[in-house]
């Protein structure tokens, strides 16, 4: 199978279902940013961190492919002529979202209460988490804008929202695990 198709040479690409759209279409920006996020998660997973975190991240990466597929599907072609869904995969479920919430609750129990914003950094692995969190927020903003134009499954958008929270808590937990200095942001008074 060739990787290059030459069909996008004029700045368009095909959605799942065959519809061609400009490569700068918000739908492409949305799932492209989810793909970018997935790559950042791979970088975190490659770090010397607890295997449990790696397993959760691998699960998240799998779910992000599902989110990407949902975002890449033309809503006008989502249902086939025989009445079946074009995207014949498990969607994002409430239990997928619950996994992230449970993980955050468990990590938070081991962390000191947050009293201030924290400056990103302190350790390279922690910084990777903060970058992934920011990319996740961007993916969520783009997906939210897309959802306003062409609504899609609510759990996919909810998953991105919860994932950015998870990545923040993971960054804090990794700061603790790696004994990195978590620097509080304390604004200067006038």
CSV table of C-alpha atoms in Angstrom, one decimal:
chain,number,residue,atom,x,y,z
A,1,UNK,CA,0.0,0.0,0.0
A,2,UNK,CA,1.4,3.4,-1.0
A,3,UNK,CA,1.3,6.1,1.6
A,4,UNK,CA,1.1,8.9,-0.9
A,5,UNK,CA,-2.1,9.2,-2.9
A,6,UNK,CA,-1.6,12.6,-4.6
A,7,UNK,CA,-5.4,13.2,-4.0
A,8,UNK,CA,-4.6,16.0,-1.6
A,9,UNK,CA,-2.2,17.9,-3.8
A,10,UNK,CA,-4.7,20.7,-4.3
A,11,UNK,CA,-5.4,21.2,-0.6
A,12,UNK,CA,-8.3,18.9,-0.1
A,13,UNK,CA,-8.8,15.7,1.8
A,14,UNK,CA,-11.5,13.1,2.1
A,15,UNK,CA,-13.6,12.5,5.2
A,16,UNK,CA,-14.8,9.0,6.2
A,17,UNK,CA,-17.6,8.6,3.7
A,18,UNK,CA,-15.7,10.2,0.8
A,19,UNK,CA,-16.7,13.8,1.0
A,20,UNK,CA,-13.8,16.1,0.0
A,21,UNK,CA,-13.2,19.2,2.1
A,22,UNK,CA,-10.3,21.7,2.3
A,23,UNK,CA,-7.5,20.6,4.6
A,24,UNK,CA,-8.1,23.7,6.7
A,25,UNK,CA,-11.8,22.7,7.3
A,26,UNK,CA,-12.6,22.8,11.0
A,27,UNK,CA,-13.4,19.0,10.9
A,28,UNK,CA,-9.8,18.4,9.7
A,29,UNK,CA,-8.4,20.8,12.3
A,30,UNK,CA,-10.4,18.9,15.0
A,31,UNK,CA,-9.3,15.4,14.3
A,32,UNK,CA,-5.8,16.6,13.3
A,33,UNK,CA,-5.4,18.1,16.7
A,34,UNK,CA,-6.6,14.9,18.3
A,35,UNK,CA,-3.9,13.1,16.3
A,36,UNK,CA,-1.3,15.6,17.5
A,37,UNK,CA,-2.5,15.0,21.1
A,38,UNK,CA,-2.1,11.3,20.6
A,39,UNK,CA,1.5,11.7,19.5
A,40,UNK,CA,2.2,13.8,22.6
A,41,UNK,CA,0.7,11.0,24.8
A,42,UNK,CA,3.1,8.6,23.1
A,43,UNK,CA,6.0,10.8,24.2
A,44,UNK,CA,4.7,10.7,27.8
A,45,UNK,CA,4.2,6.9,27.6
A,46,UNK,CA,7.9,6.6,26.5
A,47,UNK,CA,9.1,8.2,29.7
A,48,UNK,CA,10.3,6.3,32.7
A,49,UNK,CA,7.0,6.4,34.6
A,50,UNK,CA,4.9,3.9,36.5
A,51,UNK,CA,3.5,1.1,34.3
A,52,UNK,CA,0.0,1.9,35.5
A,53,UNK,CA,0.2,5.4,33.9
A,54,UNK,CA,1.5,3.9,30.7
A,55,UNK,CA,-1.4,1.4,30.6
A,56,UNK,CA,-3.9,4.2,31.1
A,57,UNK,CA,-2.2,6.4,28.5
A,58,UNK,CA,-2.3,3.5,26.0
A,59,UNK,CA,-6.0,3.1,26.7
A,60,UNK,CA,-6.5,6.8,26.2
A,61,UNK,CA,-4.6,6.7,22.9
A,62,UNK,CA,-7.0,4.0,21.7
A,63,UNK,CA,-10.0,6.1,22.7
A,64,UNK,CA,-8.5,9.1,20.9
A,65,UNK,CA,-8.5,7.1,17.6
A,66,UNK,CA,-12.2,6.5,18.2
A,67,UNK,CA,-12.7,10.3,18.8
A,68,UNK,CA,-10.7,11.0,15.7
A,69,UNK,CA,-12.8,8.6,13.7
A,70,UNK,CA,-16.0,10.2,15.0
A,71,UNK,CA,-14.7,13.7,14.0
A,72,UNK,CA,-13.6,12.4,10.6
A,73,UNK,CA,-17.0,11.1,9.7
A,74,UNK,CA,-19.2,13.2,7.4
A,75,UNK,CA,-22.5,13.4,9.3
A,76,UNK,CA,-24.4,13.3,6.0
A,77,UNK,CA,-22.8,10.0,5.2
A,78,UNK,CA,-22.8,8.5,8.7
A,79,UNK,CA,-25.7,6.2,8.0
A,80,UNK,CA,-25.3,3.7,5.1
A,81,UNK,CA,-28.2,3.0,2.7
A,82,UNK,CA,-28.9,-0.2,4.6
A,83,UNK,CA,-29.5,1.8,7.8
A,84,UNK,CA,-26.3,0.7,9.5
A,85,UNK,CA,-23.7,3.2,10.9
A,86,UNK,CA,-20.7,3.8,8.6
A,87,UNK,CA,-18.5,3.9,11.7
A,88,UNK,CA,-18.9,0.4,12.9
A,89,UNK,CA,-16.8,0.6,16.1
A,90,UNK,CA,-17.4,1.0,19.8
A,91,UNK,CA,-18.0,4.7,20.6
A,92,UNK,CA,-16.9,6.6,23.6
A,93,UNK,CA,-18.9,5.4,26.6
A,94,UNK,CA,-19.7,6.8,30.0
A,95,UNK,CA,-17.5,4.2,31.5
A,96,UNK,CA,-14.5,5.5,29.4
A,97,UNK,CA,-15.1,8.9,30.9
A,98,UNK,CA,-15.5,7.3,34.4
A,99,UNK,CA,-12.1,5.7,34.0
A,100,UNK,CA,-10.5,9.1,33.8
A,101,UNK,CA,-12.5,10.4,36.7
A,102,UNK,CA,-11.5,7.5,38.9
A,103,UNK,CA,-7.9,7.9,38.0
A,104,UNK,CA,-8.0,11.6,38.9
A,105,UNK,CA,-9.7,10.8,42.2
A,106,UNK,CA,-7.0,8.2,43.0
A,107,UNK,CA,-4.1,10.5,42.1
A,108,UNK,CA,-5.7,13.5,44.0
A,109,UNK,CA,-5.8,11.5,47.2
A,110,UNK,CA,-2.0,11.2,47.1
A,111,UNK,CA,-1.5,14.9,46.4
A,112,UNK,CA,-1.5,18.0,48.6
A,113,UNK,CA,-4.5,20.3,48.0
A,114,UNK,CA,-4.1,22.8,45.3
A,115,UNK,CA,-4.1,26.3,46.6
A,116,UNK,CA,-2.6,28.2,43.6
A,117,UNK,CA,-2.0,27.7,39.9
A,118,UNK,CA,1.2,26.0,39.2
A,119,UNK,CA,3.8,26.9,36.6
A,120,UNK,CA,4.3,24.2,34.0
A,121,UNK,CA,7.7,22.5,34.3
A,122,UNK,CA,9.9,21.1,37.0
A,123,UNK,CA,10.8,17.9,35.1
A,124,UNK,CA,10.8,17.1,31.4
A,125,UNK,CA,8.2,14.4,31.8
A,126,UNK,CA,5.9,16.8,33.7
A,127,UNK,CA,6.4,19.4,31.0
A,128,UNK,CA,5.4,16.8,28.3
A,129,UNK,CA,2.1,16.3,30.3
A,130,UNK,CA,1.5,20.1,30.4
A,131,UNK,CA,2.1,20.3,26.7
A,132,UNK,CA,-0.3,17.4,26.1
A,133,UNK,CA,-2.9,19.1,28.3
A,134,UNK,CA,-2.7,22.3,26.3
A,135,UNK,CA,-3.0,20.4,23.0
A,136,UNK,CA,-6.0,18.6,24.5
A,137,UNK,CA,-7.6,21.9,25.4
A,138,UNK,CA,-7.1,23.1,21.8
A,139,UNK,CA,-8.6,19.9,20.5
A,140,UNK,CA,-11.6,20.4,22.7
A,141,UNK,CA,-12.0,24.0,21.6
A,142,UNK,CA,-11.9,23.0,17.9
A,143,UNK,CA,-14.3,20.0,18.5
A,144,UNK,CA,-16.6,22.3,20.4
A,145,UNK,CA,-16.7,24.7,17.5
A,146,UNK,CA,-17.3,21.8,15.1
A,147,UNK,CA,-20.1,20.5,17.4
A,148,UNK,CA,-21.8,23.9,17.2
A,149,UNK,CA,-21.9,23.6,13.4
A,150,UNK,CA,-22.4,19.8,13.0
A,151,UNK,CA,-23.3,18.1,16.3
A,152,UNK,CA,-21.6,14.7,17.0
A,153,UNK,CA,-21.7,12.3,19.9
A,154,UNK,CA,-21.7,14.2,23.2
A,155,UNK,CA,-19.4,11.6,24.9
A,156,UNK,CA,-16.6,12.3,22.5
A,157,UNK,CA,-16.5,16.0,23.4
A,158,UNK,CA,-16.9,15.1,27.1
A,159,UNK,CA,-14.0,12.7,26.9
A,160,UNK,CA,-11.7,15.5,25.6
A,161,UNK,CA,-12.8,17.7,28.4
A,162,UNK,CA,-12.1,15.1,31.1
A,163,UNK,CA,-8.8,14.1,29.4
A,164,UNK,CA,-7.4,17.6,29.8
A,165,UNK,CA,-8.3,17.5,33.5
A,166,UNK,CA,-6.7,14.1,33.8
A,167,UNK,CA,-3.5,15.3,32.1
A,168,UNK,CA,-3.3,18.2,34.6
A,169,UNK,CA,-3.6,15.8,37.6
A,170,UNK,CA,-1.2,13.4,36.0
A,171,UNK,CA,1.4,16.2,35.7
A,172,UNK,CA,0.9,17.0,39.4
A,173,UNK,CA,1.2,13.4,40.3
A,174,UNK,CA,4.3,12.9,38.2
A,175,UNK,CA,5.8,16.0,39.8
A,176,UNK,CA,5.3,14.3,43.2
A,177,UNK,CA,6.5,10.9,42.0
A,178,UNK,CA,9.6,12.4,40.4
A,179,UNK,CA,10.2,14.7,43.3
A,180,UNK,CA,10.1,17.7,41.0
A,181,UNK,CA,9.6,21.1,42.4
A,182,UNK,CA,6.0,22.3,41.8
A,183,UNK,CA,6.2,26.0,41.6
A,184,UNK,CA,3.1,27.9,42.6
A,185,UNK,CA,2.1,30.9,40.6
A,186,UNK,CA,1.8,33.8,43.0
A,187,UNK,CA,1.1,37.0,41.2
A,188,UNK,CA,2.9,40.1,42.3
A,189,UNK,CA,0.8,42.7,44.1
A,190,UNK,CA,0.6,46.3,42.9
